[in-house]
Amino acid sequence: MTGVRPRLEDLSIIVSGQGGDGSLTVINILADVLRSVGLRAYTERDVLSRIKGGIVAATLRACREERLGIGSQIDLIVAFDVAAIRKESHRLNDRSIVIYDNSGGALADDSGVPEGARVIGIPFSRHAVRAFSRDIYKNSISSAVVGRLIGLSDQTCVGIREALQQARGPGLEIQPRRARGRP
C-alpha cells in the first residue's frame, strides 16, 4: 500500500469508541500506511476490560524525525462514541480537529472540545448501516475521511479499505446493498 507521500512533519491521531468499533484496527493500518510512505509511526492503545466495557482508544503518532513518545497533544480525534471525546478532551487544543459520529445527534456544548477546535460531525454508523447493512463498516468510512484529511492518495485509501477487509475475514466482505439484491 504505497501512494503519494503525505505532507506531514508530526501528526497525532486518536481513534476511539466502544470495544468492537474497530479503533485499534484503523490505527494499526494507518500506521502501516504512513510507514510505507516514509514516516515513523508509533502506536499505543488503551483497552478497558472486556467484562466492564467502556471506551477503547488507539493513538498514532507519525513523524519524519524519531520521537521517543506519543506526545500529549492530539491533532485529530475520530470518535465513534461521544464519550470518547470527553475522555480524551485533556489532549485536545484549539488547533485539534474533532471528527465524531453524529448518527445519534449533535455534540453537546459540554463535550470538552476546546474553543477554536474544528468539529466535524459525520453519520458513520447511519451510513454504514444504510450502505452496507452493518455498523462495523463505520471504521472503513472513517479511514477514508482520515486519509483524505492527511493527504493520502485515492489508491492508498483503497488499500486501507482492502486491509480493513482482510482484518475482518471472510463472511464480512463490504458489499453495497444493491450488490446483494436489496434496494
C-alpha positions as semicolon CSV with decimal commas, in nm:
position;residue;x (nm);y (nm);z (nm)
1;M;0,000;0,000;0,000
2;T;0,210;0,288;-0,123
3;G;0,097;0,620;-0,255
4;V;0,179;0,986;-0,259
5;R;0,385;1,090;0,042
6;P;0,168;1,297;0,277
7;R;0,294;1,646;0,355
8;L;0,331;1,581;0,724
9;E;0,601;1,656;0,976
10;D;0,440;1,540;1,301
11;L;0,083;1,416;1,339
12;S;-0,101;1,265;1,636
13;I;-0,432;1,086;1,586
14;I;-0,671;0,909;1,824
15;V;-0,945;0,675;1,704
16;S;-1,179;0,587;1,987
17;G;-1,514;0,427;2,059
18;Q;-1,673;0,128;2,225
19;G;-1,492;-0,205;2,218
20;G;-1,550;-0,373;1,882
21;D;-1,583;-0,047;1,685
22;G;-1,253;-0,114;1,507
23;S;-1,050;0,168;1,661
24;L;-0,740;-0,046;1,711
25;T;-0,757;-0,190;1,360
26;V;-0,790;0,154;1,199
27;I;-0,487;0,291;1,386
28;N;-0,272;-0,014;1,310
29;I;-0,350;0,002;0,939
30;L;-0,298;0,380;0,924
31;A;0,038;0,331;1,098
32;D;0,141;0,072;0,836
33;V;0,037;0,303;0,552
34;L;0,222;0,602;0,696
35;R;0,533;0,389;0,747
36;S;0,510;0,283;0,383
37;V;0,533;0,647;0,273
38;G;0,843;0,712;0,482
39;L;0,712;0,834;0,816
40;R;0,800;0,692;1,154
41;A;0,481;0,573;1,322
42;Y;0,429;0,486;1,685
43;T;0,108;0,348;1,833
44;E;-0,040;0,285;2,174
45;R;-0,373;0,155;2,287
46;D;-0,598;0,199;2,586
47;V;-0,817;-0,108;2,609
48;L;-1,050;-0,146;2,904
49;S;-1,172;-0,472;3,047
50;R;-1,398;-0,668;2,814
51;I;-1,613;-0,753;3,113
52;K;-1,666;-0,396;3,232
53;G;-1,676;-0,247;2,884
54;G;-1,615;0,117;2,811
55;I;-1,422;0,336;2,575
56;V;-1,130;0,193;2,379
57;A;-0,874;0,431;2,232
58;A;-0,587;0,381;1,991
59;T;-0,329;0,656;1,940
60;L;-0,092;0,707;1,649
61;R;0,197;0,949;1,618
62;A;0,352;0,976;1,273
63;C;0,652;1,199;1,211
64;R;0,955;1,246;0,993
65;E;1,203;1,251;1,281
66;E;1,244;0,994;1,554
67;R;1,031;1,066;1,861
68;L;1,053;0,876;2,185
69;G;0,690;0,903;2,285
70;I;0,336;0,954;2,166
71;G;0,303;1,315;2,284
72;S;0,041;1,485;2,492
73;Q;-0,142;1,693;2,228
74;I;-0,371;1,545;1,962
75;D;-0,414;1,690;1,614
76;L;-0,707;1,471;1,513
77;I;-0,955;1,257;1,703
78;V;-1,209;1,027;1,540
79;A;-1,475;0,937;1,796
80;F;-1,729;0,664;1,727
81;D;-1,882;0,743;2,068
82;V;-1,916;1,097;2,210
83;A;-1,796;0,970;2,549
84;A;-1,457;0,922;2,382
85;I;-1,430;1,296;2,327
86;R;-1,486;1,367;2,696
87;K;-1,230;1,104;2,790
88;E;-0,962;1,248;2,560
89;S;-1,054;1,619;2,585
90;H;-0,750;1,696;2,802
91;R;-0,531;1,611;2,499
92;L;-0,714;1,841;2,257
93;N;-0,620;2,203;2,184
94;D;-0,753;2,493;1,979
95;R;-0,591;2,352;1,661
96;S;-0,731;1,999;1,700
97;I;-0,979;1,850;1,457
98;V;-1,261;1,652;1,617
99;I;-1,450;1,412;1,391
100;Y;-1,735;1,234;1,562
101;D;-2,017;1,000;1,470
102;N;-2,325;1,221;1,478
103;S;-2,565;0,936;1,396
104;G;-2,707;0,981;1,747
105;G;-2,729;1,359;1,729
106;A;-2,521;1,672;1,767
107;L;-2,230;1,707;2,006
108;A;-2,327;1,861;2,341
109;D;-2,189;2,202;2,434
110;D;-2,020;2,050;2,742
111;S;-1,836;1,781;2,541
112;G;-1,494;1,910;2,643
113;V;-1,389;2,031;2,298
114;P;-1,169;2,339;2,341
115;E;-1,267;2,674;2,192
116;G;-1,127;2,706;1,841
117;A;-1,106;2,333;1,767
118;R;-1,265;2,230;1,438
119;V;-1,561;1,996;1,494
120;I;-1,697;1,779;1,213
121;G;-1,997;1,553;1,261
122;I;-2,027;1,260;1,019
123;P;-2,300;0,993;1,045
124;F;-2,059;0,697;1,027
125;S;-2,296;0,441;1,180
126;R;-2,602;0,553;0,990
127;H;-2,416;0,548;0,659
128;A;-2,256;0,208;0,729
129;V;-2,594;0,053;0,806
130;R;-2,769;0,216;0,510
131;A;-2,498;0,139;0,257
132;F;-2,363;-0,193;0,385
133;S;-2,621;-0,321;0,639
134;R;-2,355;-0,349;0,911
135;D;-2,244;-0,095;1,169
136;I;-1,892;-0,243;1,176
137;Y;-1,811;-0,077;0,842
138;K;-1,807;0,267;1,003
139;N;-1,435;0,218;1,062
140;S;-1,379;0,182;0,686
141;I;-1,566;0,505;0,625
142;S;-1,366;0,683;0,895
143;S;-1,040;0,560;0,741
144;A;-1,131;0,723;0,411
145;V;-1,209;1,051;0,588
146;V;-0,878;1,046;0,777
147;G;-0,690;0,952;0,461
148;R;-0,837;1,249;0,278
149;L;-0,763;1,488;0,565
150;I;-0,397;1,392;0,584
151;G;-0,346;1,395;0,208
152;L;-0,327;1,027;0,114
153;S;-0,395;0,934;-0,247
154;D;-0,712;0,758;-0,363
155;Q;-0,506;0,446;-0,432
156;T;-0,370;0,447;-0,077
157;C;-0,719;0,496;0,071
158;V;-0,846;0,200;-0,132
159;G;-0,553;-0,002;0,004
160;I;-0,661;0,089;0,358
161;R;-1,014;-0,034;0,286
162;E;-0,874;-0,360;0,149
163;A;-0,655;-0,405;0,457
164;L;-0,958;-0,348;0,682
165;Q;-1,146;-0,609;0,479
166;Q;-0,868;-0,862;0,532
167;A;-0,869;-0,786;0,905
168;R;-1,242;-0,866;0,920
169;G;-1,200;-1,201;0,750
170;P;-1,429;-1,399;0,521
171;G;-1,803;-1,354;0,550
172;L;-1,781;-0,985;0,633
173;E;-1,698;-0,852;0,288
174;I;-1,805;-0,499;0,212
175;Q;-2,096;-0,532;-0,029
176;P;-2,326;-0,243;-0,103
177;R;-2,696;-0,327;-0,063
178;R;-2,755;-0,319;-0,438
179;A;-2,484;-0,582;-0,490
180;R;-2,679;-0,815;-0,261
181;G;-3,006;-0,762;-0,447
182;R;-3,158;-0,522;-0,193
183;P;-3,298;-0,177;-0,272
